[in-house]
Short mmCIF file of C-alpha atoms and ligand atoms in Angstrom, two decimals:
data_model
loop_
_atom_site.label_atom_id
_atom_site.label_comp_id
_atom_site.label_asym_id
_atom_site.label_seq_id
_atom_site.Cartn_x
_atom_site.Cartn_y
_atom_site.Cartn_z
CA UNK A 272 18.84 19.44 9.78
CA UNK A 273 15.43 20.66 7.94
CA UNK A 274 15.25 21.73 4.85
CA UNK A 275 12.31 23.63 3.30
CA UNK A 276 13.86 23.66 -0.63
CA UNK A 277 12.96 20.34 -0.48
CA UNK A 278 10.19 18.95 -3.21
CA UNK A 279 9.59 15.90 -3.46
CA UNK A 280 6.32 13.70 -5.77
CA UNK A 281 4.82 11.28 -5.58
CA UNK A 282 3.50 10.61 -9.72
CA UNK A 283 1.87 7.08 -9.99
CA UNK A 284 -0.15 6.12 -12.74
CA UNK A 285 -3.29 5.23 -12.42
CA UNK A 286 -3.29 1.82 -13.91
CA UNK A 287 -5.47 -0.64 -10.95
CA UNK A 288 -6.05 -1.21 -8.27
CA UNK A 289 -3.52 0.49 -5.49
CA UNK A 290 -0.79 -1.85 -4.30
CA UNK A 291 1.33 -1.88 -0.85
CA UNK A 292 4.88 -1.21 -3.29
CA UNK A 293 3.03 1.66 -4.22
CA UNK A 294 2.08 3.18 -0.85
CA UNK A 295 5.75 2.36 0.74
CA UNK A 296 7.08 4.93 -2.57
CA UNK A 297 4.23 7.32 -1.56
CA UNK A 298 4.62 6.54 2.49
CA UNK A 299 8.47 8.04 1.95
CA UNK A 300 7.41 10.65 -0.33
CA UNK A 301 5.97 11.79 2.02
CA UNK A 302 7.26 11.24 5.77
CA UNK A 303 11.32 12.92 3.82
CA UNK A 304 8.87 16.16 2.34
CA UNK A 305 7.21 16.19 5.67
CA UNK A 306 11.11 15.55 7.63
CA UNK A 307 12.26 18.54 5.98
CA UNK A 308 9.77 21.00 6.20
CA UNK A 309 8.89 20.37 2.35
CA UNK A 310 6.63 20.32 -0.12
CA UNK A 311 5.47 16.85 -1.32
CA UNK A 312 3.35 16.46 -4.88
CA UNK A 313 0.99 14.55 -5.91
CA UNK A 314 1.68 14.40 -10.27
CA UNK A 315 -1.02 12.34 -12.06
CA UNK A 316 1.24 10.59 -14.73
CA UNK A 317 -1.56 9.16 -16.86
CA UNK A 318 -0.07 9.79 -20.40
CA UNK A 319 -1.45 5.91 -21.65
CA UNK A 320 -5.30 5.95 -22.14
CA UNK A 321 -5.09 2.71 -23.08
CA UNK A 322 -3.84 1.38 -19.47
CA UNK A 323 -5.43 4.46 -17.49
CA UNK A 324 -8.72 5.10 -16.18
CA UNK A 325 -10.70 7.19 -13.45
CA UNK A 326 -11.63 4.94 -11.49
CA UNK A 327 -8.88 4.14 -10.36
CA UNK A 328 -6.86 7.87 -10.43
CA UNK A 329 -10.00 8.43 -7.97
CA UNK A 330 -8.90 4.91 -5.76
CA UNK A 331 -5.26 7.07 -6.14
CA UNK A 332 -6.60 10.10 -4.48
CA UNK A 333 -8.99 8.05 -2.56
CA UNK A 334 -5.85 5.88 -1.17
CA UNK A 335 -3.61 9.09 -0.07
CA UNK A 336 -6.24 10.22 1.07
CA UNK A 337 -7.19 7.74 4.04
CA UNK A 338 -3.47 6.77 4.45
CA UNK A 339 -3.41 10.12 5.66
CA UNK A 340 -0.56 11.15 2.79
CA UNK A 341 -1.20 14.52 2.07
CA UNK A 342 -0.36 16.82 -0.64
CA UNK A 343 0.68 20.35 -1.21
CA UNK A 344 0.70 19.83 -4.73
CA UNK A 345 -1.51 18.66 -7.06
CA UNK A 346 -4.91 17.39 -7.95
CA UNK A 347 -7.67 18.80 -5.64
CA UNK A 348 -4.51 21.05 -3.85
CA UNK A 349 -3.77 22.69 -6.80
CA UNK A 350 -0.29 24.98 -7.05
CA UNK A 351 2.03 26.90 -8.81
CA UNK A 352 2.43 24.75 -11.76
CA UNK A 353 -1.30 22.87 -12.13
CA UNK A 354 -2.08 21.16 -13.70
CA UNK A 355 -0.74 18.14 -12.16
CA UNK A 356 -2.91 15.74 -14.63
CA UNK A 357 0.19 15.21 -17.32
CA UNK A 358 -3.62 14.34 -19.50
CA UNK A 359 -3.92 18.02 -19.36
CA UNK A 360 -0.41 19.28 -19.59
CA UNK A 361 -0.16 17.34 -23.48
CA UNK A 362 0.83 20.89 -25.84
CA UNK A 363 2.97 21.97 -23.28
CA UNK A 364 4.91 18.51 -24.16
CA UNK A 365 4.68 18.29 -27.09
CA UNK A 366 6.43 22.41 -27.53
CA UNK A 367 9.72 20.76 -25.28
CA UNK A 368 9.87 18.06 -27.75
CA UNK A 369 9.63 20.57 -31.06
CA UNK A 370 12.78 22.39 -28.74
CA UNK A 371 14.78 19.31 -27.69
CA UNK A 372 14.42 17.90 -31.96
CA UNK A 373 15.95 21.52 -33.39
CA UNK A 374 18.77 21.54 -30.52
CA UNK A 375 19.99 18.66 -31.90
CA UNK A 376 19.20 16.38 -28.65
CA UNK A 377 16.68 14.53 -30.54
CA UNK A 378 16.25 13.16 -33.57
CA UNK A 379 13.08 11.56 -35.82
CA UNK A 380 14.04 7.74 -36.07
CA UNK A 381 12.06 6.48 -38.95
CA UNK A 382 12.90 2.76 -38.27
CA UNK A 383 9.83 0.26 -38.99
CA UNK A 384 9.49 -2.70 -35.73
CA UNK A 385 10.76 -5.69 -38.56
CA UNK A 386 13.40 -3.77 -39.54
CA UNK A 387 14.37 -2.73 -34.86
CA UNK A 388 13.39 -6.46 -34.77
CA UNK A 389 15.96 -7.92 -37.11
CA UNK A 390 18.62 -5.68 -35.61
CA UNK A 391 18.33 -6.30 -32.79
CA UNK A 392 18.50 -10.36 -33.38
CA UNK A 393 21.33 -9.53 -34.70
CA UNK A 394 22.87 -8.31 -32.75
CA UNK A 395 22.40 -10.28 -30.53
CA UNK A 396 24.15 -13.16 -32.62
CA UNK A 397 26.59 -11.16 -32.44
CA UNK A 398 26.84 -10.57 -29.23
CA UNK A 399 26.72 -7.16 -29.20
CA UNK A 400 24.77 -4.77 -27.34
CA UNK A 401 21.39 -5.09 -28.92
CA UNK A 402 19.89 -2.02 -28.28
CA UNK A 403 19.20 1.01 -30.06
CA UNK A 404 22.21 1.15 -33.02
CA UNK A 405 21.59 4.89 -33.92
CA UNK A 406 20.90 3.98 -37.28
CA UNK A 407 18.96 7.50 -38.08
CA UNK A 408 21.07 9.50 -35.78
CA UNK A 409 21.17 11.13 -38.90
CA UNK A 410 19.83 11.05 -41.89
CA UNK A 411 19.70 12.98 -44.79
CA UNK A 412 17.76 15.06 -47.15
CA UNK A 413 17.51 12.52 -50.13
CA UNK A 414 16.78 9.93 -47.12
CA UNK A 415 14.63 11.70 -45.09
CA UNK A 416 12.51 11.82 -48.40
CA UNK A 417 12.62 8.44 -49.33
CA UNK A 418 11.05 7.41 -45.76
CA UNK A 419 8.66 10.43 -46.37
CA UNK A 420 7.40 8.72 -49.47
CA UNK A 421 7.79 5.68 -48.16
CA UNK A 422 5.01 7.20 -45.16
CA UNK A 423 6.59 5.77 -42.67
CA UNK A 424 5.85 7.31 -39.85
CA UNK A 425 8.95 8.18 -36.90
CA UNK A 426 8.51 8.64 -33.19
CA UNK A 427 11.33 11.06 -32.03
CA UNK A 428 14.66 9.70 -30.16
CA UNK A 429 16.25 11.12 -28.09
CA UNK A 430 20.29 11.90 -28.55
CA UNK A 431 22.02 9.58 -25.37
CA UNK A 432 25.42 11.32 -25.10
CA UNK A 433 28.58 9.55 -25.93
CA UNK A 434 29.89 9.38 -22.75
CA UNK A 435 29.40 7.13 -19.81
CA UNK A 436 27.17 8.73 -17.01
CA UNK A 437 27.47 9.07 -13.27
CA UNK A 438 25.22 10.24 -10.15
CA UNK A 439 25.27 9.52 -6.74
CA UNK A 440 21.50 7.56 -6.35
CA UNK A 441 20.89 8.58 -1.98
CA UNK A 442 20.75 4.64 -0.89
CA UNK A 443 23.02 2.79 -3.63
CA UNK A 444 25.91 5.65 -3.95
CA UNK A 445 27.82 6.25 -6.86
CA UNK A 446 26.41 4.50 -10.04
CA UNK A 447 27.65 3.89 -13.39
CA UNK A 448 26.32 3.74 -16.89
CA UNK A 449 28.21 3.24 -19.41
CA UNK A 450 26.84 4.25 -23.73
CA UNK A 451 26.77 0.44 -24.61
CA UNK A 452 24.00 0.01 -21.38
CA UNK A 453 22.40 3.25 -22.89
CA UNK A 454 21.22 3.63 -26.19
CA UNK A 455 18.70 6.46 -27.55
CA UNK A 456 15.20 6.16 -26.78
CA UNK A 457 11.58 7.74 -27.43
CA UNK A 458 10.24 10.17 -25.89
CA UNK A 459 7.60 10.80 -28.32
CA UNK A 460 4.96 7.33 -30.91
CA UNK A 461 4.92 7.66 -33.75
CA UNK A 462 1.09 9.07 -33.45
CA UNK A 463 2.59 12.14 -31.64
CA UNK A 464 1.98 10.66 -28.15
CA UNK A 465 4.58 12.03 -25.25
CA UNK A 466 6.45 9.40 -23.45
CA UNK A 467 7.04 8.97 -19.65
CA UNK A 468 10.58 8.35 -20.60
CA UNK A 469 10.30 12.38 -22.14
CA UNK A 470 7.06 13.74 -19.63
CA UNK A 471 8.53 12.32 -16.24
CA UNK A 472 11.91 13.91 -16.12
CA UNK A 473 10.01 17.13 -17.85
CA UNK A 474 7.72 16.89 -15.52
CA UNK A 475 10.64 16.67 -12.31
CA UNK A 476 12.16 20.00 -13.84
CA UNK A 477 9.86 23.06 -14.57
CA UNK A 478 7.69 21.49 -11.22
CA UNK A 479 11.49 21.52 -9.77
CA UNK A 480 11.82 18.06 -7.58
CA UNK A 481 15.03 17.84 -5.94
CA UNK A 482 14.98 14.58 -4.48
CA UNK A 483 13.39 11.51 -6.76
CA UNK A 484 12.69 8.90 -4.23
CA UNK A 485 11.34 5.31 -6.21
CA UNK A 486 11.46 2.19 -6.00
CA UNK A 487 14.40 0.22 -7.73
CA UNK A 488 12.12 -1.00 -10.86
CA UNK A 489 13.48 2.52 -12.28
CA UNK A 490 16.86 2.62 -12.24
CA UNK A 491 17.22 1.63 -15.81
CA UNK A 492 15.25 5.00 -16.28
CA UNK A 493 17.88 6.56 -14.37
CA UNK A 494 20.83 7.54 -16.96
CA UNK A 495 18.47 8.38 -19.75
CA UNK A 496 16.93 11.27 -16.73
CA UNK A 497 20.00 12.06 -15.98
CA UNK A 498 20.95 13.09 -19.86
CA UNK A 499 17.37 14.66 -20.16
CA UNK A 500 17.77 16.60 -17.86
CA UNK A 501 21.37 18.36 -19.40
CA UNK A 502 19.52 18.72 -22.63
CA UNK A 503 16.93 20.25 -20.49
CA UNK A 504 19.12 22.77 -18.95
CA UNK A 505 20.66 23.37 -22.60
CA UNK A 506 17.32 24.91 -24.28
CA UNK A 507 15.76 26.45 -20.85
CA UNK A 508 13.29 24.51 -19.84
CA UNK A 509 13.37 24.14 -15.91
CA UNK A 510 15.48 25.62 -13.65
CA UNK A 511 18.84 23.87 -14.88
CA UNK A 512 19.56 22.00 -11.17
CA UNK A 513 19.15 17.85 -11.44
CA UNK A 514 17.52 15.92 -8.33
CA UNK A 515 18.90 13.66 -6.66
CA UNK A 516 17.76 9.95 -6.86
CA UNK A 517 17.21 7.94 -4.14
CA UNK A 518 16.02 3.60 -5.50
CA UNK A 519 13.82 2.13 -2.69
CA UNK A 520 14.50 -1.51 -2.28
CA UNK A 521 13.42 -4.59 -4.22
CA UNK A 522 9.99 -5.69 -2.27
CA UNK A 523 9.86 -9.58 -1.79
CA UNK A 524 7.08 -11.18 -1.51
CA UNK A 525 6.40 -15.14 -1.46
CA UNK A 526 8.83 -18.11 -2.31
CA UNK A 527 11.09 -14.51 -3.18
CA UNK A 528 10.04 -13.47 -6.15
CA UNK A 529 9.54 -9.46 -6.39
CA UNK A 530 5.88 -8.36 -4.32
CA UNK A 531 3.62 -8.10 -7.58
CA UNK A 532 0.71 -5.42 -8.54
CA UNK A 533 -1.13 -8.65 -9.01
CA UNK A 534 -0.53 -10.51 -6.03
CA UNK A 535 -3.50 -10.96 -4.00
CA UNK A 536 -1.63 -9.25 -1.04
CA UNK A 537 -0.39 -6.28 -2.92
CA UNK A 538 -3.52 -5.05 -3.47
CA UNK A 539 -4.19 -1.75 -0.60
CA UNK A 540 -7.76 -2.42 -0.22
CA UNK A 541 -7.79 -5.95 0.20
CA UNK A 542 -6.11 -4.43 4.11
CA UNK A 543 -8.16 -2.02 4.12
CA UNK A 544 -11.12 -4.14 3.72
CA UNK A 545 -10.25 -6.62 6.65
CA UNK A 546 -9.41 -3.76 9.28
CA UNK A 547 -5.74 -2.47 9.74
CA UNK A 548 -5.18 0.54 10.58
CA UNK A 549 -3.73 3.25 9.00
CA UNK A 550 -0.36 3.85 11.47
CA UNK A 551 -0.54 0.29 11.67
CA UNK A 552 -0.10 -0.03 8.50
CA UNK A 553 2.28 2.68 7.68
CA UNK A 554 4.29 1.93 9.94
CA UNK A 555 4.82 -1.69 8.55
CA UNK A 556 5.18 -0.27 5.14
CA UNK A 557 7.86 1.74 6.84
CA UNK A 558 10.30 -1.13 7.44
CA UNK A 559 10.49 -2.47 4.28
CA UNK A 560 13.88 -0.76 3.75
CA UNK A 561 13.96 1.35 6.95
CA UNK A 562 13.81 1.15 10.92
CA UNK A 563 13.71 3.12 13.32
CA UNK A 564 16.03 1.37 15.42
CA UNK A 565 17.03 -1.87 15.90
CA UNK A 566 14.93 -1.66 18.55
CA UNK A 567 12.00 -0.34 18.06
CA UNK A 568 9.46 -1.99 15.53
CA UNK A 569 6.32 -0.14 16.90
CA UNK A 570 6.46 4.01 16.18
CA UNK A 571 3.64 6.30 15.20
CA UNK A 572 4.39 8.75 11.88
CA UNK A 573 5.10 11.32 14.09
CA UNK A 574 8.53 9.17 15.18
CA UNK A 575 8.85 7.84 11.91
CA UNK A 576 8.47 11.79 9.84
CA UNK A 577 10.58 12.77 12.88
CA UNK A 578 13.46 10.41 11.98
CA UNK A 579 13.28 9.90 8.52
CA UNK A 580 16.25 10.19 6.60
CA UNK A 581 16.39 8.48 3.31
CA UNK A 582 20.44 8.50 3.96
CA UNK A 583 19.69 5.70 6.08
CA UNK A 584 17.54 3.20 3.80
CA UNK A 585 18.93 0.15 2.91
CA UNK A 586 20.01 -1.43 -0.32
CA UNK A 587 18.64 -4.79 0.54
CA UNK A 588 15.33 -6.08 -0.80
CA UNK A 589 12.29 -6.49 1.62
CA UNK A 590 10.59 -9.41 2.32
CA UNK A 591 7.34 -8.28 2.47
CA UNK A 592 6.07 -10.54 5.62
CA UNK A 593 1.78 -10.62 6.76
CA UNK A 594 2.99 -11.58 9.66
CA UNK A 595 4.90 -9.00 10.89
CA UNK A 596 2.37 -6.82 9.32
CA UNK A 597 -0.66 -8.45 11.29
CA UNK A 598 1.96 -8.95 14.86
CA UNK A 599 1.89 -5.10 13.58
CA UNK A 600 -1.31 -4.04 13.37
CA UNK A 601 -2.62 -5.60 16.55
CA UNK A 602 0.35 -3.66 18.10
CA UNK A 603 -1.17 -0.73 17.11
CA UNK A 604 -4.86 -1.70 17.89
CA UNK A 605 -4.35 -1.93 21.21
CA UNK A 606 -2.36 1.48 21.94
CA UNK A 607 -6.01 2.79 20.26
CA UNK A 608 -7.46 5.55 23.10
CA UNK A 609 -11.03 2.39 24.35
CA UNK A 610 -13.23 4.92 22.82
CA UNK A 611 -12.10 5.08 19.57
CA UNK A 612 -11.20 1.80 19.02
CA UNK A 613 -15.02 1.53 20.05
CA UNK A 614 -15.77 3.58 17.21
CA UNK A 615 -13.11 2.73 14.48
CA UNK A 616 -14.46 -1.28 14.64
CA UNK A 617 -19.02 0.04 14.00
CA UNK A 618 -18.30 -0.11 10.57
CA UNK A 619 -17.84 -3.59 11.22
CA UNK A 620 -20.78 -4.32 13.49
CA UNK A 621 -23.43 -2.17 12.02
CA UNK A 622 -24.02 -4.98 8.85
CA UNK A 623 -23.19 -5.45 5.76
CA UNK A 624 -20.04 -7.47 6.80
CA UNK A 625 -21.73 -9.19 9.40
CA UNK A 626 -23.94 -11.94 10.30
CA UNK A 627 -27.02 -10.66 12.44
CA UNK A 628 -29.01 -7.43 11.40
CA UNK A 629 -28.58 -4.18 11.40
CA UNK A 630 -31.28 -3.27 13.76
CA UNK A 631 -29.65 -6.58 16.29
CA UNK A 632 -26.26 -4.15 16.74
CA UNK A 633 -27.29 -2.53 20.68
CA UNK A 634 -24.64 -0.61 21.22
CA UNK A 635 -24.89 -0.61 24.75
CA UNK A 636 -23.62 -3.70 24.78
CA UNK A 637 -20.96 -2.89 22.78
CA UNK A 638 -19.52 -0.25 24.85
CA UNK A 639 -19.49 -2.73 27.57
CA UNK A 640 -17.37 -5.39 25.62
CA UNK A 641 -15.43 -3.10 24.00
CA UNK A 642 -12.15 -2.34 26.58
CA UNK A 643 -12.77 -6.57 25.96
CA UNK A 644 -11.80 -7.28 22.62
CA UNK A 645 -9.48 -4.20 21.71
CA UNK A 646 -6.54 -6.51 23.16
CA UNK A 647 -7.91 -9.97 21.41
CA UNK A 648 -8.11 -7.91 17.63
CA UNK A 649 -5.16 -8.39 15.38
CA UNK A 650 -7.88 -6.69 12.69
CA UNK A 651 -10.90 -4.92 13.21
CA UNK A 652 -12.87 -7.22 11.02
CA UNK A 653 -12.11 -9.47 13.73
CA UNK A 654 -14.51 -8.14 16.35
CA UNK A 655 -17.01 -9.51 14.60
CA UNK A 656 -17.04 -13.52 15.06
CA UNK A 657 -15.65 -12.23 18.40
CA UNK A 658 -18.69 -10.33 19.76
CA UNK A 659 -22.45 -12.23 17.49
CA UNK A 660 -22.88 -14.14 20.19
CA UNK A 661 -23.83 -10.64 21.99
CA UNK A 662 -26.16 -10.03 18.63
CA UNK A 663 -27.64 -13.32 17.14
CA UNK A 664 -30.50 -14.75 18.96
CA UNK A 665 -28.58 -17.92 19.15
CA UNK A 666 -24.62 -18.32 18.99
CA UNK A 667 -23.34 -19.53 16.15
CA UNK A 668 -22.38 -23.48 16.93
CA UNK A 669 -19.04 -23.76 15.59
CA UNK A 670 -19.22 -27.88 15.44
CA UNK A 671 -15.81 -28.43 16.97
CA UNK A 672 -15.80 -26.46 19.24
CA UNK A 673 -18.71 -28.33 21.15
CA UNK A 674 -17.42 -31.64 20.18
CA UNK A 675 -14.30 -30.34 22.44
CA UNK A 676 -16.07 -28.76 25.64
CA UNK A 677 -18.66 -31.01 25.62
CA UNK A 678 -17.77 -34.41 27.83
CA UNK A 679 -19.49 -36.88 29.24
CA UNK A 680 -20.95 -35.00 32.73
CA UNK A 681 -20.88 -31.78 30.84
CA UNK A 682 -24.43 -31.36 31.06
CA UNK A 683 -23.89 -31.99 35.15
CA UNK A 684 -21.78 -29.65 35.02
CA UNK A 685 -23.94 -27.50 33.17
CA UNK A 686 -27.05 -27.83 35.41
CA UNK A 687 -25.44 -26.86 38.39
CA UNK A 688 -23.68 -23.40 36.96
CA UNK A 689 -27.51 -22.55 35.38
CA UNK A 690 -28.18 -23.16 39.18
CA UNK A 691 -25.06 -21.38 40.80
CA UNK A 692 -26.17 -18.32 37.56
CA UNK A 693 -29.56 -18.34 38.11
CA UNK A 694 -28.71 -16.91 42.13
CA UNK A 695 -25.93 -15.09 41.52
CA UNK A 696 -26.09 -11.26 41.37
CA UNK A 697 -24.88 -10.02 38.04
CA UNK A 698 -21.55 -8.84 37.69
CA UNK A 699 -18.37 -10.49 36.59
CA UNK A 700 -16.97 -11.36 39.56
CA UNK A 701 -19.72 -13.52 41.45
CA UNK A 702 -20.37 -14.75 38.02
CA UNK A 703 -16.82 -16.66 37.93
CA UNK A 704 -17.53 -17.50 41.45
CA UNK A 705 -20.54 -19.53 40.40
CA UNK A 706 -18.52 -20.61 37.66
CA UNK A 707 -15.39 -21.72 40.42
CA UNK A 708 -18.14 -23.43 42.66
CA UNK A 709 -20.36 -25.43 40.25
CA UNK A 710 -16.99 -26.89 38.82
CA UNK A 711 -15.88 -27.44 42.35
CA UNK A 712 -18.67 -29.77 42.93
CA UNK A 713 -17.41 -31.91 40.06
CA UNK A 714 -13.94 -32.24 41.06
CA UNK A 715 -13.57 -29.94 37.95
CA UNK A 716 -11.25 -26.82 37.95
CA UNK A 717 -12.61 -23.50 36.33
CA UNK A 718 -10.19 -24.25 32.80
CA UNK A 719 -12.14 -27.10 32.43
CA UNK A 720 -15.18 -26.05 34.17
CA UNK A 721 -15.69 -22.86 32.40
CA UNK A 722 -15.90 -24.22 28.54
CA UNK A 723 -18.38 -26.57 28.64
CA UNK A 724 -20.75 -22.61 29.61
CA UNK A 725 -18.59 -21.40 27.50
CA UNK A 726 -19.75 -22.59 24.34
CA UNK A 727 -23.04 -22.70 25.39
CA UNK A 728 -23.01 -19.11 25.49
CA UNK A 729 -20.64 -17.89 22.74
CA UNK A 730 -20.77 -21.00 19.80
CA UNK A 731 -16.84 -21.21 20.75
CA UNK A 732 -14.07 -22.39 23.59
CA UNK A 733 -12.38 -19.45 22.94
CA UNK A 734 -13.38 -16.04 22.33
CA UNK A 735 -13.20 -12.39 24.50
CA UNK A 736 -12.38 -12.85 28.51
CA UNK A 737 -16.00 -15.26 29.36
CA UNK A 738 -17.57 -13.26 33.26
CA UNK A 739 -17.83 -10.02 31.69
CA UNK A 740 -18.87 -11.50 28.21
CA UNK A 741 -21.53 -12.88 30.13
CA UNK A 742 -22.28 -9.97 32.32
CA UNK A 743 -22.66 -7.69 29.42
CA UNK A 744 -24.77 -10.27 27.63
CA UNK A 745 -27.30 -10.07 30.38
CA UNK A 746 -28.17 -13.32 33.44
CA UNK A 747 -31.67 -13.89 31.27
CA UNK A 748 -30.25 -14.70 27.21
CA UNK A 749 -27.55 -17.19 29.14
CA UNK A 750 -29.71 -19.72 30.85
CA UNK A 751 -31.97 -19.13 27.86
CA UNK A 752 -28.87 -20.72 25.75
CA UNK A 753 -28.07 -23.05 28.89
CA UNK A 754 -31.03 -24.78 28.78
CA UNK A 755 -30.55 -25.15 25.27
CA UNK A 756 -27.10 -26.45 25.52
CA UNK A 757 -28.97 -28.79 28.35
CA UNK A 758 -31.55 -29.89 25.52
CA UNK A 759 -29.73 -30.50 22.30
CA UNK A 760 -27.19 -32.48 24.62
CA UNK A 761 -30.49 -34.48 25.87
CA UNK A 762 -30.56 -35.22 22.77
N1 LIG B 1428 3.88 7.07 -13.46
C1 LIG B 1428 5.75 6.44 -13.01
C2 LIG B 1428 5.27 4.65 -12.32
O1 LIG B 1428 4.14 4.83 -11.60
C3 LIG B 1428 6.60 7.13 -11.94
C4 LIG B 1428 8.03 6.88 -12.08
C5 LIG B 1428 9.11 7.57 -10.99
O2 LIG B 1428 8.78 7.82 -9.76
O3 LIG B 1428 9.45 8.05 -11.87
O4 LIG B 1428 5.84 3.96 -12.39
ZN1 LIG B 1429 15.39 4.66 -36.73
#
């Protein structure tokens, strides 16, 4: 059921490089918004000056654009709740903090780190809950004056209600958190800087977010945010309603450990550099917690958008499987329009990735071979090794291939093949007939007969269909390479 009132947000902190976990979160929010014809808000949570960087901010925008995950409000597009970078909204948060203090939903906490540590240790030793103990909830005027004389700089702490918080998670069902497990928490640092714990729900309230879809790692902050929402409603910040929450399952990496941002496998840039298609990567990432149907792994983003419902997200941890990710990508490559495939490979074929000089790239040769390459690559960067024989003066010789293909008698076979190829008409069928005939003269089946020819001409035992490759390479270069192989065999 479409619901144009849906407002979701993707709100990363600009630290480090974008990673696949973040992309999965962005994707699910985007698909949910698009499914409902609702709004995706892109907000930058850059309140931690020590960790955030402009470079990372640029990378986030670039990643979203590359992925094709468009947003309706946020950086560059603006919107009714601008600005969408939290670093530009500080006054607003300070104002809300002041209101919370005034209404008694928050209080100044003067405890020093040492005092907090000490009490936490003692609570632990006594087997009691070790969160903040509420000491500063009621600080009388006298004690306050003393703290101020001691020049203690207080933080602002939110007063959690003394009752359980219950909400219905869209993925996990009803969840209840008891007060012992959700102590009062800091919302403004001693230096006056508002914290994530405050600014995230404040912005969700002000931006009228209806659904919060985010990773399970944030589940423990949800009861605090629910309580904060209720307080915000009381002081008239936002429209008074609390969004629904859906926590997306953990993504597990190698050895059943949570996939971490630091895991090389998790860096989005890596997938871009290897030449994953956005549709292939997103298709795979969508399967981390969701599926279109039991018997259809491969689908387009349009199909995902049409079918996506957060209620179908599975609460169980998902396993990140690079092999499957690659297989799905290969499938998407095979489904491309041939012209689009040829164009998409061009950045890899025109230096600096390639091992030939850029001016050796030959567009006509590429156009002719591309249709034969499309079914053979998993990621676009695979293309260079498949077609380098066309653009190098001499084939890149793989020694293992040479040893494997060049057996006793290979020189005789190559000489016969050369003679027949010199006479053949130059098209794939005729080339094949020439190699078949050469093999027959030496009592070799086609597979055995073509191996030395392939290695002589392309340098490797595996590659694109041989006869089409030779047709594109041309007679002259083919014969020259066979001659060079014969010379090497003659040693
Ligand atoms: N900036 C937070 C993060 O990247 C967002 C958390 C949320 O979605 O609420 O972890
Ligand atoms: Zn305190």
